[in-house]
Short mmCIF file of C-alpha atoms in Angstrom, two decimals:
data_model
loop_
_atom_site.label_atom_id
_atom_site.label_comp_id
_atom_site.label_asym_id
_atom_site.label_seq_id
_atom_site.Cartn_x
_atom_site.Cartn_y
_atom_site.Cartn_z
CA MET A 164 -18.34 14.69 -23.53
CA SER A 165 -14.85 15.11 -24.97
CA ASP A 166 -14.05 17.31 -21.95
CA VAL A 167 -14.13 14.21 -19.70
CA ARG A 168 -10.92 13.99 -17.67
CA VAL A 169 -10.36 11.04 -15.35
CA ARG A 170 -7.32 9.83 -13.46
CA PHE A 171 -5.73 6.78 -11.95
CA ALA A 172 -3.69 7.71 -8.90
CA PRO A 173 -1.93 4.73 -7.29
CA SER A 174 0.40 4.91 -4.31
CA PRO A 175 3.75 3.21 -5.07
CA THR A 176 3.96 1.36 -1.78
CA GLY A 177 3.77 -2.16 -3.25
CA TYR A 178 2.78 -4.08 -6.35
CA LEU A 179 -0.04 -3.05 -8.66
CA HIS A 180 -2.89 -5.30 -7.59
CA ILE A 181 -5.93 -6.55 -9.45
CA GLY A 182 -8.31 -4.11 -7.79
CA GLY A 183 -6.13 -1.19 -8.82
CA VAL A 184 -5.98 -2.36 -12.42
CA ARG A 185 -9.76 -2.71 -12.54
CA THR A 186 -10.13 0.86 -11.23
CA ALA A 187 -7.68 2.07 -13.87
CA LEU A 188 -9.53 0.08 -16.52
CA PHE A 189 -12.94 1.56 -15.68
CA ASN A 190 -11.45 5.06 -15.77
CA TRP A 191 -9.68 4.33 -19.06
CA LEU A 192 -12.81 2.91 -20.69
CA TYR A 193 -14.88 5.88 -19.56
CA ALA A 194 -12.33 8.29 -21.01
CA ARG A 195 -12.02 6.39 -24.28
CA HIS A 196 -15.82 6.02 -24.61
CA HIS A 197 -16.26 9.80 -24.32
CA ARG A 198 -13.05 10.65 -26.23
CA GLY A 199 -11.76 12.28 -23.08
CA LYS A 200 -8.40 12.14 -21.28
CA PHE A 201 -6.96 9.47 -18.96
CA ILE A 202 -4.34 10.90 -16.59
CA LEU A 203 -1.81 8.92 -14.56
CA ARG A 204 -0.70 10.38 -11.23
CA ILE A 205 1.70 8.73 -8.79
CA GLU A 206 0.81 9.60 -5.19
CA ASP A 207 4.26 9.18 -3.66
CA THR A 208 4.18 11.54 -0.71
CA ASP A 209 4.52 8.62 1.73
CA GLN A 210 8.31 8.73 1.62
CA SER A 211 8.74 5.91 4.13
CA ARG A 212 6.92 3.39 1.91
CA SER A 213 7.09 4.65 -1.67
CA THR A 214 9.80 3.09 -3.86
CA GLU A 215 11.09 3.57 -7.39
CA ASP A 216 10.69 -0.17 -8.01
CA ALA A 217 7.00 0.07 -7.15
CA ILE A 218 6.56 3.02 -9.52
CA GLN A 219 8.16 1.04 -12.32
CA ALA A 220 5.97 -1.96 -11.52
CA ILE A 221 2.87 0.26 -11.81
CA LEU A 222 3.99 1.57 -15.20
CA ASN A 223 4.90 -1.92 -16.44
CA GLY A 224 1.59 -3.36 -15.24
CA LEU A 225 -0.48 -0.69 -16.97
CA ARG A 226 1.53 -1.07 -20.16
CA TRP A 227 1.09 -4.84 -20.09
CA VAL A 228 -2.71 -4.61 -20.03
CA GLY A 229 -2.66 -1.87 -22.65
CA LEU A 230 -3.91 1.05 -20.54
CA ASP A 231 -2.13 3.98 -22.13
CA TRP A 232 -2.34 7.38 -20.49
CA ASP A 233 -2.76 10.76 -22.14
CA GLU A 234 -0.97 12.81 -19.48
CA GLY A 235 1.59 12.00 -16.82
CA PRO A 236 2.83 10.20 -14.97
CA TYR A 237 2.70 13.13 -12.58
CA ARG A 238 4.39 12.66 -9.21
CA GLN A 239 3.14 14.37 -6.09
CA THR A 240 6.65 14.81 -4.69
CA GLU A 241 7.30 17.19 -7.61
CA ARG A 242 4.24 19.31 -6.70
CA MET A 243 4.93 20.13 -3.05
CA ASP A 244 4.99 23.90 -3.59
CA LEU A 245 1.47 23.73 -5.05
CA TYR A 246 0.11 22.02 -1.94
CA ARG A 247 1.75 24.51 0.40
CA GLN A 248 0.43 27.43 -1.65
CA HIS A 249 -3.10 26.10 -1.40
CA ALA A 250 -2.72 25.38 2.30
CA THR A 251 -1.56 28.95 2.84
CA LYS A 252 -4.59 30.19 0.90
CA LEU A 253 -6.94 28.30 3.21
CA PHE A 254 -5.12 29.68 6.26
CA ASP A 255 -5.30 33.24 4.92
CA GLN A 256 -9.05 32.77 4.32
CA GLN A 257 -9.39 31.57 7.93
CA GLN A 258 -10.54 28.17 6.66
CA ALA A 259 -7.56 26.42 8.22
CA TYR A 260 -5.69 26.80 11.50
CA TRP A 261 -2.48 25.71 13.15
CA CYS A 262 -2.74 22.95 15.72
CA VAL A 263 -0.14 22.31 18.41
CA CYS A 264 -1.75 19.23 19.97
CA SER A 265 0.82 16.45 20.32
CA ALA A 266 0.25 12.91 19.12
CA GLU A 267 0.25 11.75 22.73
CA ASP A 268 -2.47 14.26 23.73
CA LEU A 269 -4.58 13.29 20.72
CA GLU A 270 -4.35 9.62 21.64
CA VAL A 271 -5.45 10.31 25.22
CA ARG A 272 -8.47 12.28 23.98
CA ARG A 273 -9.31 9.60 21.44
CA LYS A 274 -9.50 6.98 24.17
CA GLU A 275 -11.56 9.28 26.40
CA ALA A 276 -14.07 9.84 23.61
CA GLN A 277 -14.29 6.11 23.01
CA ALA A 278 -14.90 5.46 26.71
CA LYS A 279 -17.74 8.00 26.75
CA GLY A 280 -19.29 6.70 23.53
CA LEU A 281 -18.62 9.98 21.74
CA PRO A 282 -17.55 10.35 18.07
CA VAL A 283 -13.83 9.76 17.74
CA LYS A 284 -12.65 12.95 16.09
CA TYR A 285 -10.52 15.99 16.83
CA ASP A 286 -12.25 18.12 19.45
CA GLY A 287 -11.35 21.44 17.82
CA ARG A 288 -9.25 22.57 20.75
CA CYS A 289 -6.96 24.76 18.60
CA ARG A 290 -9.72 26.10 16.32
CA ALA A 291 -10.12 29.39 18.18
CA ARG A 292 -6.62 29.76 19.62
CA GLY A 293 -5.53 32.08 16.81
CA ILE A 294 -2.05 30.63 16.34
CA THR A 295 -0.63 32.83 13.59
CA ASN A 296 2.41 30.90 12.39
CA SER A 297 3.94 27.47 12.28
CA SER A 298 6.62 26.90 14.88
CA GLY A 299 7.81 23.64 16.35
CA GLU A 300 5.53 20.61 16.05
CA THR A 301 2.53 22.27 14.44
CA ALA A 302 0.13 20.86 11.87
CA LEU A 303 -2.35 22.73 9.71
CA ARG A 304 -5.98 21.64 10.04
CA PHE A 305 -8.90 22.37 7.72
CA LYS A 306 -12.03 23.83 9.29
CA ALA A 307 -14.59 21.24 8.25
CA PRO A 308 -18.26 22.31 8.20
CA GLN A 309 -20.00 21.14 11.35
CA GLU A 310 -23.60 21.75 10.33
CA GLY A 311 -25.82 20.51 7.53
CA GLN A 312 -25.13 17.65 5.16
CA THR A 313 -22.80 16.74 2.34
CA VAL A 314 -24.72 15.01 -0.45
CA ILE A 315 -22.99 12.93 -3.11
CA ASP A 316 -24.76 12.04 -6.33
CA ASP A 317 -22.64 8.95 -6.87
CA LEU A 318 -22.39 7.61 -10.44
CA ILE A 319 -22.69 4.05 -9.15
CA LYS A 320 -24.27 4.13 -5.70
CA GLY A 321 -26.76 6.90 -6.33
CA LYS A 322 -27.51 9.51 -3.65
CA VAL A 323 -25.32 9.20 -0.54
CA VAL A 324 -25.79 11.62 2.40
CA PHE A 325 -23.25 12.41 5.13
CA ASP A 326 -23.96 14.40 8.28
CA ASN A 327 -21.37 17.18 8.64
CA SER A 328 -21.56 17.09 12.42
CA VAL A 329 -19.40 13.95 12.45
CA GLN A 330 -16.73 15.35 10.13
CA ASP A 331 -13.27 15.94 11.51
CA ASP A 332 -11.05 18.98 11.21
CA LEU A 333 -8.56 16.91 9.28
CA ILE A 334 -4.87 17.74 9.05
CA ILE A 335 -3.93 19.07 5.62
CA LEU A 336 -0.24 19.73 6.33
CA ARG A 337 1.67 17.46 8.69
CA THR A 338 4.25 18.73 11.14
CA ASN A 339 6.96 17.82 8.60
CA GLY A 340 5.33 20.07 6.00
CA TYR A 341 4.05 17.20 3.84
CA PRO A 342 0.42 17.26 2.71
CA THR A 343 -2.03 14.56 3.74
CA TYR A 344 -3.81 12.39 1.20
CA ASN A 345 -7.20 14.07 1.46
CA PHE A 346 -5.69 17.48 0.82
CA SER A 347 -3.15 16.72 -1.92
CA VAL A 348 -5.70 14.71 -3.90
CA VAL A 349 -8.10 17.67 -3.94
CA VAL A 350 -5.42 20.09 -5.12
CA ASP A 351 -4.30 17.67 -7.83
CA ASP A 352 -7.80 16.85 -9.05
CA ALA A 353 -8.68 20.54 -9.17
CA LEU A 354 -5.53 21.70 -10.97
CA MET A 355 -5.62 18.78 -13.41
CA GLY A 356 -9.22 19.54 -14.29
CA ILE A 357 -10.50 16.12 -13.27
CA THR A 358 -14.20 15.94 -14.10
CA HIS A 359 -14.97 12.46 -12.77
CA VAL A 360 -13.29 10.74 -9.82
CA ILE A 361 -13.76 6.98 -10.22
CA ARG A 362 -12.28 4.92 -7.40
CA GLY A 363 -12.93 2.04 -5.03
CA ASP A 364 -15.70 2.37 -2.48
CA ASP A 365 -13.12 2.12 0.31
CA HIS A 366 -12.66 5.83 -0.50
CA LEU A 367 -16.32 6.71 -0.10
CA ASN A 368 -15.84 8.06 3.43
CA ASN A 369 -13.08 10.35 2.14
CA THR A 370 -15.44 12.07 -0.27
CA PRO A 371 -17.36 14.21 2.30
CA ARG A 372 -13.97 15.30 3.65
CA GLN A 373 -12.72 16.34 0.22
CA ILE A 374 -15.79 18.11 -1.17
CA PRO A 375 -15.65 20.97 1.39
CA ILE A 376 -11.97 21.52 0.51
CA PHE A 377 -12.85 21.86 -3.18
CA GLN A 378 -15.51 24.37 -2.20
CA ALA A 379 -13.27 26.30 0.18
CA LEU A 380 -10.60 26.65 -2.50
CA GLY A 381 -13.20 27.84 -5.01
CA TYR A 382 -12.86 24.87 -7.35
CA GLU A 383 -15.64 23.01 -9.13
CA VAL A 384 -16.44 19.70 -7.45
CA PRO A 385 -16.01 16.70 -9.80
CA ARG A 386 -18.55 13.91 -10.14
CA PHE A 387 -17.75 10.89 -7.98
CA GLY A 388 -18.25 7.19 -8.62
CA HIS A 389 -17.27 4.50 -6.15
CA LEU A 390 -16.67 0.99 -7.45
CA PRO A 391 -17.64 -2.03 -5.35
CA MET A 392 -14.78 -4.00 -3.86
CA ILE A 393 -13.41 -7.23 -5.30
CA LEU A 394 -13.75 -10.06 -2.79
CA GLY A 395 -12.37 -13.57 -2.64
CA ALA A 396 -14.58 -16.63 -2.92
CA ASP A 397 -15.01 -16.54 0.89
CA LYS A 398 -16.39 -12.98 0.53
CA THR A 399 -13.47 -11.41 2.36
CA ARG A 400 -11.26 -8.69 0.88
CA LEU A 401 -9.07 -10.02 -1.91
CA SER A 402 -5.60 -10.97 -0.69
CA LYS A 403 -2.69 -13.25 -1.52
CA ARG A 404 -4.44 -16.25 -0.02
CA HIS A 405 -7.00 -16.07 -2.82
CA GLY A 406 -4.24 -16.38 -5.45
CA ALA A 407 -1.83 -14.02 -7.12
CA THR A 408 -2.99 -10.44 -6.77
CA SER A 409 -0.11 -8.60 -8.49
CA ILE A 410 -1.03 -7.95 -12.10
CA LEU A 411 2.49 -8.77 -13.28
CA ALA A 412 2.30 -12.15 -11.55
CA TYR A 413 -0.35 -13.10 -14.09
CA GLN A 414 1.96 -12.09 -16.91
CA GLU A 415 4.58 -14.42 -15.42
CA LEU A 416 2.00 -17.22 -15.22
CA GLY A 417 1.31 -16.95 -18.93
CA TYR A 418 -1.98 -15.07 -19.04
CA LEU A 419 -2.76 -12.84 -22.01
CA PRO A 420 -3.27 -9.14 -21.26
CA GLU A 421 -6.46 -8.95 -23.33
CA ALA A 422 -7.91 -11.88 -21.37
CA MET A 423 -7.09 -10.15 -18.09
CA VAL A 424 -8.79 -6.95 -19.29
CA ASN A 425 -11.84 -8.94 -20.39
CA TYR A 426 -12.06 -10.71 -17.05
CA LEU A 427 -11.54 -7.61 -14.92
CA VAL A 428 -14.15 -5.54 -16.74
CA ARG A 429 -16.69 -8.28 -16.04
CA LEU A 430 -15.94 -7.99 -12.31
CA GLY A 431 -18.75 -5.55 -11.68
CA TRP A 432 -19.85 -4.63 -15.22
CA SER A 433 -21.97 -6.48 -17.74
CA TYR A 434 -23.57 -6.12 -21.13
CA GLY A 435 -26.36 -8.64 -21.45
CA ASP A 436 -25.05 -12.21 -21.42
CA GLN A 437 -21.95 -11.46 -23.47
CA GLU A 438 -18.75 -12.85 -21.94
CA ILE A 439 -15.99 -12.14 -24.44
CA PHE A 440 -15.36 -8.60 -25.66
CA SER A 441 -12.80 -6.97 -27.88
CA VAL A 442 -11.30 -3.75 -26.57
CA ALA A 443 -13.17 -1.83 -29.26
CA GLU A 444 -16.46 -3.36 -28.06
CA LEU A 445 -15.68 -2.46 -24.45
CA ILE A 446 -14.97 1.16 -25.39
CA GLU A 447 -18.19 1.34 -27.39
CA LYS A 448 -20.46 -0.28 -24.79
CA PHE A 449 -18.99 0.85 -21.46
CA SER A 450 -21.28 2.83 -19.17
CA PHE A 451 -21.57 3.26 -15.42
CA ASP A 452 -25.26 2.49 -15.77
CA SER A 453 -24.22 -1.16 -16.11
CA VAL A 454 -21.84 -1.25 -13.15
CA GLN A 455 -23.24 -3.30 -10.30
CA LYS A 456 -23.50 -1.92 -6.78
CA ALA A 457 -22.64 -5.18 -5.00
CA SER A 458 -19.11 -6.44 -4.48
CA ALA A 459 -17.65 -8.67 -7.19
CA LEU A 460 -16.21 -12.11 -6.43
CA PHE A 461 -12.82 -13.01 -7.84
CA ASP A 462 -12.93 -16.48 -9.43
CA PRO A 463 -9.52 -17.84 -10.54
CA ASP A 464 -11.22 -20.65 -12.47
CA LYS A 465 -13.27 -18.18 -14.48
CA LEU A 466 -10.16 -16.13 -15.22
CA LEU A 467 -8.44 -19.29 -16.45
CA TRP A 468 -11.45 -20.09 -18.64
CA VAL A 469 -11.41 -16.61 -20.17
CA ASN A 470 -7.69 -16.89 -20.85
CA ALA A 471 -8.20 -20.27 -22.50
CA GLN A 472 -10.89 -18.78 -24.74
CA TYR A 473 -8.44 -16.14 -25.92
CA ILE A 474 -5.69 -18.68 -26.59
CA HIS A 475 -8.06 -21.11 -28.34
CA HIS A 476 -10.14 -18.73 -30.42
CA HIS A 477 -8.86 -15.16 -30.33
CA GLY A 478 -5.08 -15.46 -30.31
CA GLU A 479 -3.21 -14.44 -33.46
CA VAL A 480 -0.70 -17.25 -34.03
CA LYS A 481 2.35 -15.13 -34.80
CA ARG A 482 1.79 -13.00 -31.69
CA LEU A 483 1.21 -16.07 -29.49
CA ALA A 484 4.47 -17.52 -30.79
CA ALA A 485 6.35 -14.35 -29.81
CA LEU A 486 4.73 -14.35 -26.36
CA LEU A 487 5.52 -18.05 -25.92
CA GLN A 488 9.25 -17.63 -26.51
CA PRO A 489 10.12 -16.35 -22.98
CA PHE A 490 8.28 -19.33 -21.46
CA LEU A 491 10.26 -21.69 -23.68
CA ASP A 492 13.39 -19.92 -22.45
CA GLN A 493 12.36 -20.57 -18.84
CA ALA A 494 11.79 -24.25 -19.67
CA GLY A 495 15.25 -24.53 -21.24
CA LEU A 496 13.79 -24.89 -24.73
CA GLY A 497 14.40 -21.40 -26.07
CA ASP A 498 17.58 -21.95 -28.09
CA ALA A 499 16.21 -25.05 -29.80
CA ALA A 500 13.02 -23.20 -30.71
CA ARG A 501 15.01 -20.29 -32.14
CA SER A 502 17.10 -22.59 -34.29
CA ALA A 503 14.02 -24.22 -35.82
CA PRO A 504 13.09 -23.37 -39.43
CA GLU A 505 11.16 -20.16 -40.06
CA GLY A 506 7.48 -20.57 -39.27
CA TRP A 507 8.00 -23.72 -37.19
CA LEU A 508 7.17 -22.04 -33.87
CA GLU A 509 3.90 -20.75 -35.32
CA ARG A 510 3.04 -24.32 -36.40
CA LEU A 511 3.82 -25.50 -32.86
CA VAL A 512 1.43 -22.89 -31.43
CA MET A 513 -1.29 -23.95 -33.87
CA ALA A 514 -0.87 -27.56 -32.75
CA LEU A 515 -0.89 -26.78 -29.03
CA GLN A 516 -3.26 -23.83 -28.61
CA GLU A 517 -6.47 -25.89 -28.43
CA ARG A 518 -5.20 -27.72 -25.35
CA ALA A 519 -3.34 -24.97 -23.46
CA ARG A 520 -5.01 -22.58 -21.05
CA THR A 521 -1.93 -20.42 -20.43
CA LEU A 522 1.35 -19.79 -22.21
CA GLN A 523 3.05 -21.50 -19.29
CA GLU A 524 1.01 -24.65 -19.93
CA MET A 525 1.78 -24.43 -23.64
CA ALA A 526 5.51 -24.30 -22.94
CA ALA A 527 5.23 -27.26 -20.56
CA VAL A 528 3.67 -29.52 -23.23
CA ALA A 529 6.06 -28.30 -25.95
CA THR A 530 9.00 -30.34 -24.67
CA PRO A 531 8.60 -33.41 -26.95
CA TYR A 532 8.52 -31.23 -30.06
CA VAL A 533 11.52 -29.08 -29.18
CA ARG A 534 13.89 -31.35 -27.26
CA ASP A 535 15.48 -34.60 -28.43
CA ASN A 536 16.03 -37.71 -26.30
CA ILE A 537 12.65 -37.45 -24.63
CA PRO A 538 11.70 -39.81 -21.81
CA ILE A 539 8.75 -42.15 -22.32
CA GLU A 540 6.22 -42.51 -19.52
CA GLU A 541 6.53 -46.01 -18.14
CA ALA A 542 2.80 -46.64 -17.85
CA ALA A 543 2.26 -45.48 -21.43
CA ALA A 544 5.04 -47.73 -22.75
CA LYS A 545 3.72 -50.75 -20.88
CA LYS A 546 0.23 -50.27 -22.28
CA PHE A 547 0.97 -49.34 -25.89
CA LEU A 548 4.53 -50.33 -26.84
CA THR A 549 3.94 -54.07 -26.75
CA PRO A 550 5.55 -56.90 -28.74
CA ALA A 551 2.25 -57.40 -30.57
CA ILE A 552 2.30 -53.95 -32.14
CA ALA A 553 6.01 -53.97 -33.04
CA PRO A 554 5.60 -55.54 -36.53
CA THR A 555 2.94 -53.00 -37.53
CA LEU A 556 5.10 -50.14 -36.29
CA ALA A 557 8.01 -51.51 -38.32
CA LYS A 558 5.84 -51.59 -41.47
CA LEU A 559 4.81 -48.00 -40.79
CA ALA A 560 8.44 -46.96 -40.42
CA ASP A 561 9.30 -48.53 -43.75
CA ARG A 562 6.44 -46.76 -45.51
CA LEU A 563 7.32 -43.41 -43.92
CA SER A 564 10.97 -43.82 -44.86
CA ALA A 565 9.97 -44.28 -48.52
CA LEU A 566 7.95 -41.03 -48.66
CA SER A 567 9.44 -38.33 -50.85
CA GLU A 568 6.98 -35.77 -49.45
CA PHE A 569 6.51 -35.71 -45.68
CA SER A 570 3.27 -33.73 -45.21
CA LYS A 571 0.07 -34.19 -43.24
CA ASP A 572 -1.74 -35.27 -46.41
CA THR A 573 0.80 -37.96 -47.33
CA LEU A 574 1.00 -39.10 -43.71
CA GLU A 575 -2.76 -39.52 -43.49
CA LYS A 576 -2.78 -41.49 -46.76
CA THR A 577 0.06 -43.72 -45.54
CA PHE A 578 -1.73 -44.45 -42.27
CA LYS A 579 -5.00 -45.27 -44.05
CA GLU A 580 -3.36 -47.70 -46.44
CA LEU A 581 -1.60 -49.52 -43.59
CA LEU A 582 -4.74 -49.63 -41.42
CA ASP A 583 -6.72 -51.16 -44.31
CA LYS A 584 -4.03 -53.74 -44.96
CA GLU A 585 -3.64 -54.69 -41.28
CA GLY A 586 -7.36 -54.58 -40.57
CA ILE A 587 -6.99 -52.42 -37.49
CA LYS A 588 -8.49 -49.13 -36.32
CA MET A 589 -6.77 -45.79 -36.15
CA GLY A 590 -6.55 -45.73 -32.35
CA GLN A 591 -4.75 -49.09 -32.30
CA LEU A 592 -1.93 -47.61 -34.35
CA ALA A 593 -2.03 -43.92 -33.45
CA GLN A 594 -1.64 -44.38 -29.70
CA PRO A 595 1.55 -46.52 -29.90
CA VAL A 596 2.95 -44.05 -32.43
CA ARG A 597 2.02 -41.13 -30.18
CA VAL A 598 3.79 -42.71 -27.20
CA ALA A 599 6.88 -43.45 -29.30
CA LEU A 600 7.02 -39.91 -30.67
CA THR A 601 6.07 -37.84 -27.61
CA GLY A 602 6.53 -40.17 -24.64
CA ARG A 603 2.94 -39.42 -23.63
CA THR A 604 -0.58 -40.64 -24.33
CA ALA A 605 -1.97 -37.14 -24.95
CA SER A 606 -0.89 -34.85 -27.74
CA PRO A 607 -2.22 -32.88 -30.68
CA GLY A 608 -3.38 -34.87 -33.70
CA ILE A 609 -0.83 -37.52 -34.69
CA PHE A 610 -0.25 -36.00 -38.12
CA ASP A 611 0.38 -32.59 -36.54
CA VAL A 612 2.92 -34.23 -34.24
CA MET A 613 4.74 -35.93 -37.11
CA ASP A 614 4.66 -32.77 -39.21
CA LEU A 615 6.21 -30.78 -36.34
CA LEU A 616 8.94 -33.35 -35.74
CA GLY A 617 9.80 -33.78 -39.40
CA LYS A 618 10.78 -36.97 -41.18
CA ASP A 619 14.16 -37.64 -39.58
CA ARG A 620 13.10 -37.12 -35.97
CA THR A 621 9.86 -39.02 -36.52
CA LEU A 622 11.67 -42.06 -37.92
CA ALA A 623 14.38 -41.96 -35.23
CA ARG A 624 11.84 -41.92 -32.40
CA LEU A 625 9.60 -44.45 -34.06
CA ARG A 626 12.47 -46.92 -34.43
CA LYS A 627 13.44 -46.47 -30.79
CA GLY A 628 9.82 -47.18 -29.91
CA ILE A 629 9.87 -50.32 -32.06
CA GLU A 630 12.94 -51.63 -30.24
CA ARG A 631 11.28 -50.97 -26.91
CA ALA A 632 8.10 -52.70 -28.09
CA LYS A 633 10.01 -55.75 -29.30
CA ALA A 634 11.72 -56.03 -25.96
CA GLY A 635 8.39 -55.74 -24.16
CA GLN A 636 9.92 -53.36 -21.61
CA SER A 637 7.69 -51.88 -18.93
#
């Protein structure tokens, strides 16, 4: 099926949201699985709401999650002549007609139909008037079939049947000459050779409006697949109250793009009980046969878990270090990290990645290893930096000072010898040392901490801790 051609066609009227990225992802995976083409089209005919910033945000969001496109980005505003040519063709074939009904008249008739319990649709008043040209406030309407049925063999929902008697003679060219969505999308899909239209099921009701236009223009009708919506935990449509919905907001929060892709593909698609997939696995295994028909629930905790799995087990250290740098910059630690010896930042990532769920969290706990003059938590000092432990800490400082090689192996040996001589357990010594070195009671392994700090900083902080312990400060 190398002739598969799919598209993602966002409107640049706001940020690129999670639901849009999932739609793009399912299209992209389908194209890659069949070695077909993934086309990006920007539907920017809504001039009052479309912005260049939104277009750039769409491109940046797709690039961040790694969804590369084979053609485009096409922009509808650059294709206006094509829409008008096709509209003229429908008029010449007597499959479209000019309508002079004003917005005010249409609103009055809409309310009358509602009051009588009739279908709310255009009553066809101008269908037979024979208006031959556009003058003044005229719109061009498509003559929708009024008899029979439109049947959709949906890739996800199965057979869906619509009664043509309820279909409207929809406007295809507005009074300002701009095409409407349902018309421009048909022209674009036809001319771009789109074979499969994969989109959210909020577009399902548009499909019986679009299929007759394909047929009237003499174009082959693509296959349709309508993805279930993504809902919040309260089973209402996903919105800002359920958490960040802009895809780039998750980049700013320190999520990994591959974790986001993994999470989004599992919102409505599954492959047995497998949770974590590489991109290559997703391309190999993806099929619409495994897409669920019911709406998917967005779970921020599950997304955080998936991201943690990628940081803990699937993150290449050098890449994580590069991705961490901007978050260190935001925390005011960037310059110090850059001035560290080569390879030090990678060692920091290795020490912190088992505890961090996001890059933002990793940067937050990096402070003691990057910045000097760290504060010590008062409760931690009161509990662990006591006068009783001060002599043992002093002996440790002396032994560390005498080391010619300051490595995790020599540190572990030094600790063991002192513990045996003092007759105490590791936790009795490691926790006071941890508090002295990091200011906190939680950290990576104590030898990792000391290795990251190096000999001079370790001894300087340890001696400050000893003085505080001797004084018994709280």
